Tab-separated table of C-alpha atoms in Angstrom:
chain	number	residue	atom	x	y	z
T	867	UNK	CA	-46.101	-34.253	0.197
T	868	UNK	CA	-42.103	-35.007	-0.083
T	869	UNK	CA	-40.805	-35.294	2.704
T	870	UNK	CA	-37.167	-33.839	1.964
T	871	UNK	CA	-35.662	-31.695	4.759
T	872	UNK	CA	-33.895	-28.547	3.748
T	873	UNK	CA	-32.698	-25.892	6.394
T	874	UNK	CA	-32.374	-22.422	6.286
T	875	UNK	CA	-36.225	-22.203	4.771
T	876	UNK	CA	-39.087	-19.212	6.024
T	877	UNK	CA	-42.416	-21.150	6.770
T	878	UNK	CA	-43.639	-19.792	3.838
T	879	UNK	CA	-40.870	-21.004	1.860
T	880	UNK	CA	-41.238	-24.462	2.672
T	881	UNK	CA	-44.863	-24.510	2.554
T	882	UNK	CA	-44.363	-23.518	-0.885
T	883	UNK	CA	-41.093	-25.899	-1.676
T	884	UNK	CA	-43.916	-28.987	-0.395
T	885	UNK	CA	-46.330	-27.998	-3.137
T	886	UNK	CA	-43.738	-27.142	-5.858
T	887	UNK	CA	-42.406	-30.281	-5.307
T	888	UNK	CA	-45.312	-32.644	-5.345
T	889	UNK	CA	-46.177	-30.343	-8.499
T	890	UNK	CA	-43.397	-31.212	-9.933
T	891	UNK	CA	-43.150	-34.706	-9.190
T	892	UNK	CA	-46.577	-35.320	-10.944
T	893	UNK	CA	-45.277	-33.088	-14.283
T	894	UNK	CA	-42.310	-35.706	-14.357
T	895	UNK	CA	-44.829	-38.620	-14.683
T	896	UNK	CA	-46.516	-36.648	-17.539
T	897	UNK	CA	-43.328	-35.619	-19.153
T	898	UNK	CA	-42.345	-39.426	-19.200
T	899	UNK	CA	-45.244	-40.087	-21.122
T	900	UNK	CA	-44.953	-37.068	-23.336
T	901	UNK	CA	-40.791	-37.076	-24.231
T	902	UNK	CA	-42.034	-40.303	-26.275
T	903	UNK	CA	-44.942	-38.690	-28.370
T	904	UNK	CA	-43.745	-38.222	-31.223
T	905	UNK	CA	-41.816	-42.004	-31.173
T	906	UNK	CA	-45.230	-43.203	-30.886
T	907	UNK	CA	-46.400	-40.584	-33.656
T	908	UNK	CA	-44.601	-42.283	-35.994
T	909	UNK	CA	-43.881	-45.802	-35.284
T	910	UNK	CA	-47.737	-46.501	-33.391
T	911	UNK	CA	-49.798	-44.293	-35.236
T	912	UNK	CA	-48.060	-44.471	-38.927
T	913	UNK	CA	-48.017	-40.444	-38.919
T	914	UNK	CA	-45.678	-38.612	-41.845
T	915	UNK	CA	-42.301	-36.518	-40.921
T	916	UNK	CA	-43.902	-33.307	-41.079
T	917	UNK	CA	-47.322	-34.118	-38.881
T	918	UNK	CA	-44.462	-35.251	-35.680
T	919	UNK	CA	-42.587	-32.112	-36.098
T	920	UNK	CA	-45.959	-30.608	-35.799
T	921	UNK	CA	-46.306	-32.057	-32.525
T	922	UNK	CA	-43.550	-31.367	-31.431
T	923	UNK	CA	-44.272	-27.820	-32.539
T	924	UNK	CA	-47.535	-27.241	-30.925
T	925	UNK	CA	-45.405	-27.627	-27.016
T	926	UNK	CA	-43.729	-23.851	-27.897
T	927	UNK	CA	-46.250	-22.334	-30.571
T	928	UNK	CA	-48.448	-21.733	-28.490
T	929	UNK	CA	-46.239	-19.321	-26.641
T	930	UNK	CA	-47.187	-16.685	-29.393
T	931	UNK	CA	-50.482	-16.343	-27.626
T	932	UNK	CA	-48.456	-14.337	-24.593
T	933	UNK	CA	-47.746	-11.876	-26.922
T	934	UNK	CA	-50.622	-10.707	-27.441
T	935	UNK	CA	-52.204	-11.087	-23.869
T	936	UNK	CA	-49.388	-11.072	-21.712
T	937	UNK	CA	-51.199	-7.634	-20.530
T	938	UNK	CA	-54.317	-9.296	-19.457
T	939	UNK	CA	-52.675	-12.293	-18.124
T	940	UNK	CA	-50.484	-9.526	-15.714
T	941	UNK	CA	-53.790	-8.053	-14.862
T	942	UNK	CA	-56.166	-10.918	-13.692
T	943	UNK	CA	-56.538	-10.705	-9.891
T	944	UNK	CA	-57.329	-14.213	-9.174
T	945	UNK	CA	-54.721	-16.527	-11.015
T	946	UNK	CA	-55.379	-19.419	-9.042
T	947	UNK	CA	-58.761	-19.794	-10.329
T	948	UNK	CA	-57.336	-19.032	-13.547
T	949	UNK	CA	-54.957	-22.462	-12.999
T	950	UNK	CA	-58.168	-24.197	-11.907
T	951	UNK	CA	-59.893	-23.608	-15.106
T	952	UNK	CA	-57.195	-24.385	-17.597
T	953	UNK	CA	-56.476	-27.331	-15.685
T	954	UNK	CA	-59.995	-28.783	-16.132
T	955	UNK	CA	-60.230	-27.863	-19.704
T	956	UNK	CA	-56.901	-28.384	-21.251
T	957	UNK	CA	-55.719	-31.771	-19.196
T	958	UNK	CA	-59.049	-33.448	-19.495
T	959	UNK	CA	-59.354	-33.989	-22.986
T	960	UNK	CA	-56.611	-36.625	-22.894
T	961	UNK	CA	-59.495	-39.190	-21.776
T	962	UNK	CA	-60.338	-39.070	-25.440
T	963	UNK	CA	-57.105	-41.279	-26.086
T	964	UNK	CA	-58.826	-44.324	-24.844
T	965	UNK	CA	-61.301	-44.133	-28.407
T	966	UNK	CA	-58.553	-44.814	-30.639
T	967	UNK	CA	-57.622	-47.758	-32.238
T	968	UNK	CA	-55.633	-50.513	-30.948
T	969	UNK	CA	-54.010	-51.992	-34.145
T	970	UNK	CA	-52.158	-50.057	-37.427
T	971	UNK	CA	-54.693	-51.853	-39.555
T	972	UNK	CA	-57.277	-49.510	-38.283
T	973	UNK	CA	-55.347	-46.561	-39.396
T	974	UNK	CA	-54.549	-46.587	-42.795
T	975	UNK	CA	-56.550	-44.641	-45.380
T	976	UNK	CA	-57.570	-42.349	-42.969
T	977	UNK	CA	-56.080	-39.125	-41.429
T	978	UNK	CA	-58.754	-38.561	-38.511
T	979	UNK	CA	-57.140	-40.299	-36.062
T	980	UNK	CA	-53.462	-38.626	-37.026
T	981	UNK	CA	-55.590	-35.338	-37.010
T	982	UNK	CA	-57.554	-36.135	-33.372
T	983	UNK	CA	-54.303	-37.153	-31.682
T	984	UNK	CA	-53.013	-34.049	-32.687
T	985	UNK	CA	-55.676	-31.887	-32.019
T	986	UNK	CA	-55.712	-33.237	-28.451
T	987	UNK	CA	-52.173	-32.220	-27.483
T	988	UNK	CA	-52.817	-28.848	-28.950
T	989	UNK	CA	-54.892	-28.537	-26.597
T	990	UNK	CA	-52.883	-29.886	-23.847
T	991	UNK	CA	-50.186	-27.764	-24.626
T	992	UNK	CA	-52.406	-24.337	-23.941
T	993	UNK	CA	-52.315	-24.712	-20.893
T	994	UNK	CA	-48.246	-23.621	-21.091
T	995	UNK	CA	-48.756	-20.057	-21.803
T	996	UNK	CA	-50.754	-19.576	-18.439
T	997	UNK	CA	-49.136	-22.499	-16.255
T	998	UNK	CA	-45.330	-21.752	-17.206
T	999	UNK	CA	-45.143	-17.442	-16.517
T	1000	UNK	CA	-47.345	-18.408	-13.462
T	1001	UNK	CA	-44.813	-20.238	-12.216
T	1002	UNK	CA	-42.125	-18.091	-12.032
T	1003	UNK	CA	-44.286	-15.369	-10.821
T	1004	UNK	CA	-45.779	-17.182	-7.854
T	1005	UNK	CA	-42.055	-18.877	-6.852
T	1006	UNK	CA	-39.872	-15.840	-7.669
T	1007	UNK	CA	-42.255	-14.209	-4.969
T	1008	UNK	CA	-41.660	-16.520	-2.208
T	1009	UNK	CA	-38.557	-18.110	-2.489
T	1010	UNK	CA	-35.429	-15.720	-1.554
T	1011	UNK	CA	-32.686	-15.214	-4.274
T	1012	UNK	CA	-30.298	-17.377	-2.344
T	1013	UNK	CA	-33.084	-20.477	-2.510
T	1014	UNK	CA	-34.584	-19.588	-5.535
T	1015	UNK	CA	-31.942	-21.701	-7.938
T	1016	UNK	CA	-31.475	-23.698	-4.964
T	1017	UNK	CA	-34.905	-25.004	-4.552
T	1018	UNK	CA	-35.961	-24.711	-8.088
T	1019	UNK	CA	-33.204	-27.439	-8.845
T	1020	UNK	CA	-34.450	-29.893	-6.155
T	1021	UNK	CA	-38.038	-29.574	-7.346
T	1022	UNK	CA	-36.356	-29.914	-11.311
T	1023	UNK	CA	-34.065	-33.090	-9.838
T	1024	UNK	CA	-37.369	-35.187	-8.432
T	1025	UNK	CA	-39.125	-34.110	-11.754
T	1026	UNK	CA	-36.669	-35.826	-13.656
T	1027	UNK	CA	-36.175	-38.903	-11.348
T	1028	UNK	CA	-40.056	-39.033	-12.409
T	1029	UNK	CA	-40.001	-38.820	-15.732
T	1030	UNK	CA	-36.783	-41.417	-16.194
T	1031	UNK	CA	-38.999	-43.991	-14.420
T	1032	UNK	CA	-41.728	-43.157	-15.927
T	1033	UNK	CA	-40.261	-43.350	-19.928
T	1034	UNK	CA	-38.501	-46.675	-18.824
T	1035	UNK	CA	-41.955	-48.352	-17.788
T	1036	UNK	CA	-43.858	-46.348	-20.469
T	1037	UNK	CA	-41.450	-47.800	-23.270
T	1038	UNK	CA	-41.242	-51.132	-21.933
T	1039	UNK	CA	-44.887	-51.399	-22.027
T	1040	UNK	CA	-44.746	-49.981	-26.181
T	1041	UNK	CA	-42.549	-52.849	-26.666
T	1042	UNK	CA	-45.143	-55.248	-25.337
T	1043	UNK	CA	-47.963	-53.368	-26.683
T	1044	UNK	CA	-47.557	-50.462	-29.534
T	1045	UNK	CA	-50.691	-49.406	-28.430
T	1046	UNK	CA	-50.839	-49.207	-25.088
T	1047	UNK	CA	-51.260	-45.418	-24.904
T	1048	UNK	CA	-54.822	-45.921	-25.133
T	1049	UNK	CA	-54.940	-46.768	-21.055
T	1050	UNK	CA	-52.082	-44.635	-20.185
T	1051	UNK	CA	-53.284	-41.430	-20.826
T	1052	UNK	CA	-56.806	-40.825	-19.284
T	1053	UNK	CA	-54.595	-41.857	-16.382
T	1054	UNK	CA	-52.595	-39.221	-16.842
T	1055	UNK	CA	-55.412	-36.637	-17.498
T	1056	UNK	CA	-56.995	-37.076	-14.307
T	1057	UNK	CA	-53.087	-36.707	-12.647
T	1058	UNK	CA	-52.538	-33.490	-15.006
T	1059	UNK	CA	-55.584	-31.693	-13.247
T	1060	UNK	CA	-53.997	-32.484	-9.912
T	1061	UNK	CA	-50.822	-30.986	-10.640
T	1062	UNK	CA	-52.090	-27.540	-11.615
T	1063	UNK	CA	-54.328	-27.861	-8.199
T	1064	UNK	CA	-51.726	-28.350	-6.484
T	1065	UNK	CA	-49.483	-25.428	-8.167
T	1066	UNK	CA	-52.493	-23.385	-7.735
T	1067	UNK	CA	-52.583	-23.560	-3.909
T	1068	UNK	CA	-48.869	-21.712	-3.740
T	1069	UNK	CA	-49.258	-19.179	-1.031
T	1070	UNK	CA	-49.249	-15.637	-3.668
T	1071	UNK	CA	-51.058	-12.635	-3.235
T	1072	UNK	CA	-51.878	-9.935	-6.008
T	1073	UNK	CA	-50.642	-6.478	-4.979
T	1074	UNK	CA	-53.455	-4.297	-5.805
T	1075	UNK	CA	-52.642	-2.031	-8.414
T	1076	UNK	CA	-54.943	0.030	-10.779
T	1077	UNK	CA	-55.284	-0.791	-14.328
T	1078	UNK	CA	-57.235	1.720	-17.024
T	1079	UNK	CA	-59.700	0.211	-19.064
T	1080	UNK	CA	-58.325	-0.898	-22.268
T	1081	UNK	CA	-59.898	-2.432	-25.444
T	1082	UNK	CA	-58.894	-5.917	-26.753
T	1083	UNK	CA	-57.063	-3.985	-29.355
T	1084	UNK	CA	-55.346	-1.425	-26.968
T	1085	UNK	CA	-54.461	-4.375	-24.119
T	1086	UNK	CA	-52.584	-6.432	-27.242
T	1087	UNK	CA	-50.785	-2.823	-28.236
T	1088	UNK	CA	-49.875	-2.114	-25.393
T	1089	UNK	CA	-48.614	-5.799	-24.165
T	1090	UNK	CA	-46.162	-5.516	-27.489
T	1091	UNK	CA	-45.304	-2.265	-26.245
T	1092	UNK	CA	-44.154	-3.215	-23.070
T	1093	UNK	CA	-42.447	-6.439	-23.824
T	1094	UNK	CA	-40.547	-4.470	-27.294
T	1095	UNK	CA	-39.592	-1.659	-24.526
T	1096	UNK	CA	-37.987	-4.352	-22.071
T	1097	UNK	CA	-35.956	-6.159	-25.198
T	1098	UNK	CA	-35.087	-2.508	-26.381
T	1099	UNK	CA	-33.883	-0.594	-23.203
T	1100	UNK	CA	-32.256	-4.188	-21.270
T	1101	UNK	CA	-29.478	-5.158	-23.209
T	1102	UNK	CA	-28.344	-8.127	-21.483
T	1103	UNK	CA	-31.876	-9.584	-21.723
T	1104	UNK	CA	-31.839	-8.977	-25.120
T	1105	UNK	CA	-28.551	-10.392	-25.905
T	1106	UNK	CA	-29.756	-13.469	-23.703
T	1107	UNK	CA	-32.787	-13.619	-26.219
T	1108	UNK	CA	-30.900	-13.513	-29.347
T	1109	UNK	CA	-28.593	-16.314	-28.254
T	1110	UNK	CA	-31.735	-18.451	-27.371
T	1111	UNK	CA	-33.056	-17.741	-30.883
T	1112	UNK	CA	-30.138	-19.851	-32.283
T	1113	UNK	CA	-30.210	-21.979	-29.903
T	1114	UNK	CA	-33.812	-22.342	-30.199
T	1115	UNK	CA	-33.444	-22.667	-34.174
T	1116	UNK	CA	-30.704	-25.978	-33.689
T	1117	UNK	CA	-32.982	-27.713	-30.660
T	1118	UNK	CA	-36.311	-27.473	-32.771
T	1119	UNK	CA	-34.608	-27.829	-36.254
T	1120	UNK	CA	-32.736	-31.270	-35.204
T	1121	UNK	CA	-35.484	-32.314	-32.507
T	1122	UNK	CA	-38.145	-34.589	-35.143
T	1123	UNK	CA	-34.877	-35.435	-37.756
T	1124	UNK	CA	-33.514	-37.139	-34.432
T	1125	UNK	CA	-36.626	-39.024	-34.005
T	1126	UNK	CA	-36.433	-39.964	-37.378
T	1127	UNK	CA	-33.158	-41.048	-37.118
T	1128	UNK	CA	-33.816	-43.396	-34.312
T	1129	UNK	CA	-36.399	-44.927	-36.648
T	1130	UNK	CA	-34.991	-45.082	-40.036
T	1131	UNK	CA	-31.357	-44.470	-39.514
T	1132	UNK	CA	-30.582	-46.545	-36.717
T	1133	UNK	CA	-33.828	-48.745	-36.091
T	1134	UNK	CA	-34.122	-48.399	-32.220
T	1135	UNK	CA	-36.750	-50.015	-30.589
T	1136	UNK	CA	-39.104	-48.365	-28.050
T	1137	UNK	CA	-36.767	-49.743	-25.299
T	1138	UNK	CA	-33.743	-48.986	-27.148
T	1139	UNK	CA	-35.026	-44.990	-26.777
T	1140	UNK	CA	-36.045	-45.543	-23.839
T	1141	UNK	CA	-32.857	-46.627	-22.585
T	1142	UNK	CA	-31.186	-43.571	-24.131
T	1143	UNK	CA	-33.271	-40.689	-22.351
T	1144	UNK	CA	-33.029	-42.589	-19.145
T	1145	UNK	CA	-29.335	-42.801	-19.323
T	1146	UNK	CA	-28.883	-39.089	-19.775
T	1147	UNK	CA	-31.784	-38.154	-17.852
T	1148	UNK	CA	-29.887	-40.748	-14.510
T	1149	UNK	CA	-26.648	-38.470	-15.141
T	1150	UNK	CA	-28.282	-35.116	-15.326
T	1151	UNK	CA	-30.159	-35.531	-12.098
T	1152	UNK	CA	-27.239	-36.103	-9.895
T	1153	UNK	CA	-25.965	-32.916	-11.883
T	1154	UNK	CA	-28.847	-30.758	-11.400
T	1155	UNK	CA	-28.501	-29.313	-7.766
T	1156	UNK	CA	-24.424	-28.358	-8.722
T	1157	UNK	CA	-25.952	-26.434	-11.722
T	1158	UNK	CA	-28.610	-25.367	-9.272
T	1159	UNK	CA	-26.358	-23.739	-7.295
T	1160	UNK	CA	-24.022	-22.885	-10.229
T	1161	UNK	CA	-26.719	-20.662	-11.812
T	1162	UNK	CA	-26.980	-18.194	-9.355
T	1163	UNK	CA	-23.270	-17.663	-9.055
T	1164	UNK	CA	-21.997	-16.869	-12.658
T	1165	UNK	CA	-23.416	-14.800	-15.407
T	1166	UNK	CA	-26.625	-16.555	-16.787
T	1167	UNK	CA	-25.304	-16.068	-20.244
T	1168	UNK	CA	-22.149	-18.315	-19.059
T	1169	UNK	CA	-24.425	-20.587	-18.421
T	1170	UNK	CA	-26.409	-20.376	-21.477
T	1171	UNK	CA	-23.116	-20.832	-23.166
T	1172	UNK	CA	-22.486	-24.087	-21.631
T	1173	UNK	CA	-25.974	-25.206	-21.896
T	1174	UNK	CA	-25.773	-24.655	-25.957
T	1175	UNK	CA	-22.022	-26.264	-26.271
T	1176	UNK	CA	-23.306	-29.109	-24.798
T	1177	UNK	CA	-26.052	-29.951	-26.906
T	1178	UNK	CA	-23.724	-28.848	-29.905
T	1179	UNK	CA	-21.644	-31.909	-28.730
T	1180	UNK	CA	-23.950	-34.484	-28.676
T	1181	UNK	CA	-25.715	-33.881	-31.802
T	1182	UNK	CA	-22.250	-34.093	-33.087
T	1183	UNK	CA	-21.655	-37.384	-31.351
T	1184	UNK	CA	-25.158	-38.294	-32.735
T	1185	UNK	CA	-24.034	-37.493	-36.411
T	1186	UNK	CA	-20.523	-39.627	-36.156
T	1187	UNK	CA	-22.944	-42.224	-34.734
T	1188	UNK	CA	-24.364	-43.090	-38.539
T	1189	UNK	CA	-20.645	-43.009	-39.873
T	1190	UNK	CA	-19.208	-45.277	-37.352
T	1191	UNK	CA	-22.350	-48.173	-36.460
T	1192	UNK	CA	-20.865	-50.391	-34.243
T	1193	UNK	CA	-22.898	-51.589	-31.309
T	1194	UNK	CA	-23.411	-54.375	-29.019
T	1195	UNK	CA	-27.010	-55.509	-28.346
T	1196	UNK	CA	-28.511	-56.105	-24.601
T	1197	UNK	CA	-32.151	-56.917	-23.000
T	1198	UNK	CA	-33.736	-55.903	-26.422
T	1199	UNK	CA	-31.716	-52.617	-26.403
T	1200	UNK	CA	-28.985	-51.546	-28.781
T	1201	UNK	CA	-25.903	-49.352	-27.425
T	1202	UNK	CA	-24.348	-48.091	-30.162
T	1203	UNK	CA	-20.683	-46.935	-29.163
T	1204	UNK	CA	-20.657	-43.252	-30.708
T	1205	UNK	CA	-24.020	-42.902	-28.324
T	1206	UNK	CA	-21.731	-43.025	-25.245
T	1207	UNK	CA	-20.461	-39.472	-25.921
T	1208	UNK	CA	-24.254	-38.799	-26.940
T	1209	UNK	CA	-25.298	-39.603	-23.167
T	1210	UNK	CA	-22.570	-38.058	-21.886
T	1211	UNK	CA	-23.057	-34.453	-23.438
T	1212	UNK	CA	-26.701	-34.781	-23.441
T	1213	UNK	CA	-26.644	-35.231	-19.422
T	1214	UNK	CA	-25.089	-31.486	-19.486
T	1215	UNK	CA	-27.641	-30.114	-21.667
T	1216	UNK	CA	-30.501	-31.912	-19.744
T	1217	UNK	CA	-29.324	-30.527	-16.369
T	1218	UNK	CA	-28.718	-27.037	-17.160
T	1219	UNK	CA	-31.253	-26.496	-19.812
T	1220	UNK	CA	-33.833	-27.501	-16.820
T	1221	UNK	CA	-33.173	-24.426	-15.203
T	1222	UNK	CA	-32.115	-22.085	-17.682
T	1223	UNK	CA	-35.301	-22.801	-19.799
T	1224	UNK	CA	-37.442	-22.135	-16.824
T	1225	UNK	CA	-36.207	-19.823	-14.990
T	1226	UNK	CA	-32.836	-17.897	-16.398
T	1227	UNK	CA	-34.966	-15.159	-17.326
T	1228	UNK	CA	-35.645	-14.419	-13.920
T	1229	UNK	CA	-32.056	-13.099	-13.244
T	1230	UNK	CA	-32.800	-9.747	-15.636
T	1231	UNK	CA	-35.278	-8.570	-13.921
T	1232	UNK	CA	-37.090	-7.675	-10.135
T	1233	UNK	CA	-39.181	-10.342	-8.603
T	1234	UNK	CA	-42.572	-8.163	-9.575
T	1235	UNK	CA	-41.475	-8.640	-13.039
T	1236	UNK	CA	-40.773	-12.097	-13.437
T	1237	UNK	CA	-43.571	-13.257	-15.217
T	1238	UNK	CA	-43.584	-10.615	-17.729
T	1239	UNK	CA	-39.677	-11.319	-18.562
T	1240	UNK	CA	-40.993	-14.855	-18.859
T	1241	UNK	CA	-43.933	-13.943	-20.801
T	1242	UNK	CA	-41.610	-12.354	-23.449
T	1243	UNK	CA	-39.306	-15.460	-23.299
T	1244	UNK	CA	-41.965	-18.031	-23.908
T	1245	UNK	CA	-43.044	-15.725	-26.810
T	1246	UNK	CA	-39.956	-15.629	-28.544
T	1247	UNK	CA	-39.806	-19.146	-28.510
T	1248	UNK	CA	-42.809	-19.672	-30.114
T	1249	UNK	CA	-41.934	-17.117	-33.124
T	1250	UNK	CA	-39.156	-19.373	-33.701
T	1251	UNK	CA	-41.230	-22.692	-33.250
T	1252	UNK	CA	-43.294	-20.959	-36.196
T	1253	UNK	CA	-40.533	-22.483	-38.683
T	1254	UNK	CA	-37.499	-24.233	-37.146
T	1255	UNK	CA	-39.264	-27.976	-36.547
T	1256	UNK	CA	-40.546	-27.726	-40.195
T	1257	UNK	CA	-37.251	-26.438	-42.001
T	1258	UNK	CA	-35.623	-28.955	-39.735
T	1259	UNK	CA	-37.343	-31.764	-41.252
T	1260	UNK	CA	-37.718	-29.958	-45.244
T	1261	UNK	CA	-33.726	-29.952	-44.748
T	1262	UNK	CA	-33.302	-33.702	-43.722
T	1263	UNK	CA	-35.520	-34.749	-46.590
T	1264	UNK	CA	-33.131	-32.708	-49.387
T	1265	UNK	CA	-30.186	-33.247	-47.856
T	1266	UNK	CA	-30.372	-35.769	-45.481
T	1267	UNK	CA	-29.364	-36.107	-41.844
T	1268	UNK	CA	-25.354	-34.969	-41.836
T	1269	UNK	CA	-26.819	-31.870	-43.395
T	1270	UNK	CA	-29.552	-31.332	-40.742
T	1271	UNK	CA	-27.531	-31.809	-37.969
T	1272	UNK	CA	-25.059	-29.536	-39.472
T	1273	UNK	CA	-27.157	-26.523	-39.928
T	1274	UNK	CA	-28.320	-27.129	-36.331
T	1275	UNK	CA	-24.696	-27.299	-34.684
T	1276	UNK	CA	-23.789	-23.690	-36.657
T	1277	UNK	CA	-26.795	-22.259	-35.054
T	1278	UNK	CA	-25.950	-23.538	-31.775
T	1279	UNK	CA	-22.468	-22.537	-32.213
T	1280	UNK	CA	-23.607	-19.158	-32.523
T	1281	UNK	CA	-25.499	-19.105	-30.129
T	1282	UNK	CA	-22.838	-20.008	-27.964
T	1283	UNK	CA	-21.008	-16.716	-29.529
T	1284	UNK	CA	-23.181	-14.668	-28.718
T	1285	UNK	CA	-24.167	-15.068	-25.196
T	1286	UNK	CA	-20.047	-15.369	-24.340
T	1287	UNK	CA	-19.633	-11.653	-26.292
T	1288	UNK	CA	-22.554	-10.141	-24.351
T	1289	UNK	CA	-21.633	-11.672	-21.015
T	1290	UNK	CA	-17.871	-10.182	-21.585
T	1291	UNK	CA	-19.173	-6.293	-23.027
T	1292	UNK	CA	-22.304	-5.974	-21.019
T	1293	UNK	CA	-21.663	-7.602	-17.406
T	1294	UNK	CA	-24.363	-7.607	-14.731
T	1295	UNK	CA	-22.969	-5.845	-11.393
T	1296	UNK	CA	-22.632	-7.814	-8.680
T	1297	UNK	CA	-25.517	-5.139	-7.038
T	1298	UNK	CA	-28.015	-6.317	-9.848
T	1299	UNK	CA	-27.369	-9.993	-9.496
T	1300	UNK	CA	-28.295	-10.087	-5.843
T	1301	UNK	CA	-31.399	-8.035	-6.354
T	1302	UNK	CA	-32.552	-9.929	-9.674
């Protein structure tokens, strides 16, 4: 357990700050290993455009599922043995990894193994819907509002520290061997069950409450009813949601066409990427506990807006990159000089996205209701996962890259737009802040 020292804490509250952290310490590991999938996708496995973006894809489509059972998820008592269970059968599979192939020769003229790889993080990725709205639910009922943001950005901060060390030995072992994800990730499915144990032993009690007996059919109806009701009568959450949706449509739209760009526009190797999310990723951790605190002092659409700007800027700085190429070449890594501003901008975006992401939904509601307003986030994002990675890379191929990062920058622009406007017309009082 970490053994970082923070005052002001309930017993209960540090009890649960010990096993949120060593949860999240173990998720930045895996998220080391997964921020390069779709790298690997394409420059390990041989895999087409369109099958990375539906990788990418599958981490926020399967978000739709909480649409339709956010009801039942609200209404099964014992949700740690609900954890146990998708921890067993979602991280597990990953063992499967270490059947594949070990050179590109081995991989032409055949989709299966494209199609397996696939199939397995699918898989993996189910285990979102239930993990992330658990989260919030089991934290935003033990942690105070004064050391909710608070702790939530330590725990976020030793996640990334994680994952940057992880991606830097990950991708320095790609460059030795392209294949080395063979051994990697049965490691990682053994440490994947671990983390949901250990997320699954935060001290949370159901309130008992009395549920009718529904139907499948009625449950789903009435889980869209409820979550429709909340986006319909809470205007500020639905303003919120509606400036995520653009935002949403620019991350997923440019995420793949920036992998591709890496590849085919500017030829990076795996340390040369590498290099690049660790840079940010260095920056935004000694950033994360201002925005931390930050978050639960201003307007969460405020933040939102500065969140979106950000990444608007370094996709920009990312587009001037192919019309101004210079670089100078280190360790097997090339810096290209436009990237500066790209590390820069994307350190912003990689701090305060951490938090907003996960838990800026959280500030709409009560503490009871947190995984619900969660629920109802994660589902909108996978509506708009439906189409955004796809379009993003159908508009790179007619147009090419200035055009796809173009379209993504107006979306985030408005995105921007809107969460300023609602912020301004629709404040939260003071009264609600402190009590969301």
């Amino acid at each position: 357990m970490p053994a970082l020292r923070i005052g002001g804490l309930s017993d209960k509250e540090r009890l649960t700050f010990s096993l949120h952290m060593s949860y999240s310490l173990i998720e930045g590991v895996l998220a080391g290993l997964i921020v390069l999938n779709e790298f690997v996708f394409v420059k390990s496995l041989l895999g087409s455009g369109y099958q990375a973006s539906l990788l990418f894809q599958f981490a926020t489509v399967v978000f739709i599922l909480l649409i339709f059972f956010n009801e039942f998820l609200r209404r099964i008592r014992n949700k740690k043995k609900l954890l146990h269970r998708t921890a067993i059968l979602t991280r597990l599979p990953l063992l499967l990894l270490f059947f594949f192939p070990r050179s590109p020769e081995l991989l032409t003229g055949t989709p299966v193994w494209h199609l397996l790889f696939l199939a397995i993080f699918l898989v993996y990725y189910l285990a979102n819907p239930i993990v992330f709205p658990i989260i919030n639910l089991f934290l935003k009922n033990t942690y105070t509002h004064e050391n909710f943001g608070r702790l939530y950005g330590y725990a976020t901060t030793g996640k990334s520290i994680m994952t940057m060390a992880t991606t830097f030995a990950y991708g320095w072992m790609l460059d030795l061997n392209n294949f080395v994800f063979v051994y990697v990730f049965p490691l990682a499915a053994v440490l994947g069950v671990v983390s949901i144990f250990l997320l699954a032993a935060v001290p949370y009690r159901e309130a008992p409450e009395e549920y009718p007996v529904q139907t499948l059919w009625q449950g789903i109806r009435r889980s869209i009813r409820d979550m429709s009701g909340i986006l319909e009568k809470n205007a500020p959450y639905r303003h919120f949601q509606s400036g995520f949706m653009f935002y949403g449509f620019g991350f997923m739209g440019s995420y793949t066409v920036i992998i591709l760009f890496f590849e085919y526009g500017l030829g990076l190797s795996y340390s040369s990427v590498a290099f690049y999310r660790n840079a940010y990723s260095l920056i935004s951790i000694l950033m994360i506990p201002f925005f931390g605190k930050l978050i639960g002092r201003i307007d969460p659409r405020n933040f939102a807006a500065i969140s979106f700007l950000s990444m608007f800027l370094y996709i920009l700085s990312l587009t001037l990159t192919g019309y101004f190429p210079d670089f100078v070449e280190f360790w097997g890594i090339r810096l290209y000089y436009m990237m500066i501003p790209y590390i820069l901008f994307h350190s912003v975006f990689a701090a305060t996205m951490a938090l907003l992401w996960s838990i800026g939904s959280a500030y709409f509601c009560a503490p009871s209701e947190a995984g619900t307003y969660q629920s109802i986030h994660l589902g909108m994002t996978a509506l708009r996962s439906l189409f955004a990675p796809v379009l993003g890379v159908l508009f790179y191929e007619l147009w090419g890259f200035t055009a796809a990062f173009a379209i993504a920058m107006t979306s985030l622009l408005t995105g921007v737009i809107i969460m300023r406007w609602s912020a301004r017309h629709f404040p939260l009082t003071k009264k609600e802040f402190l009590e969301h």
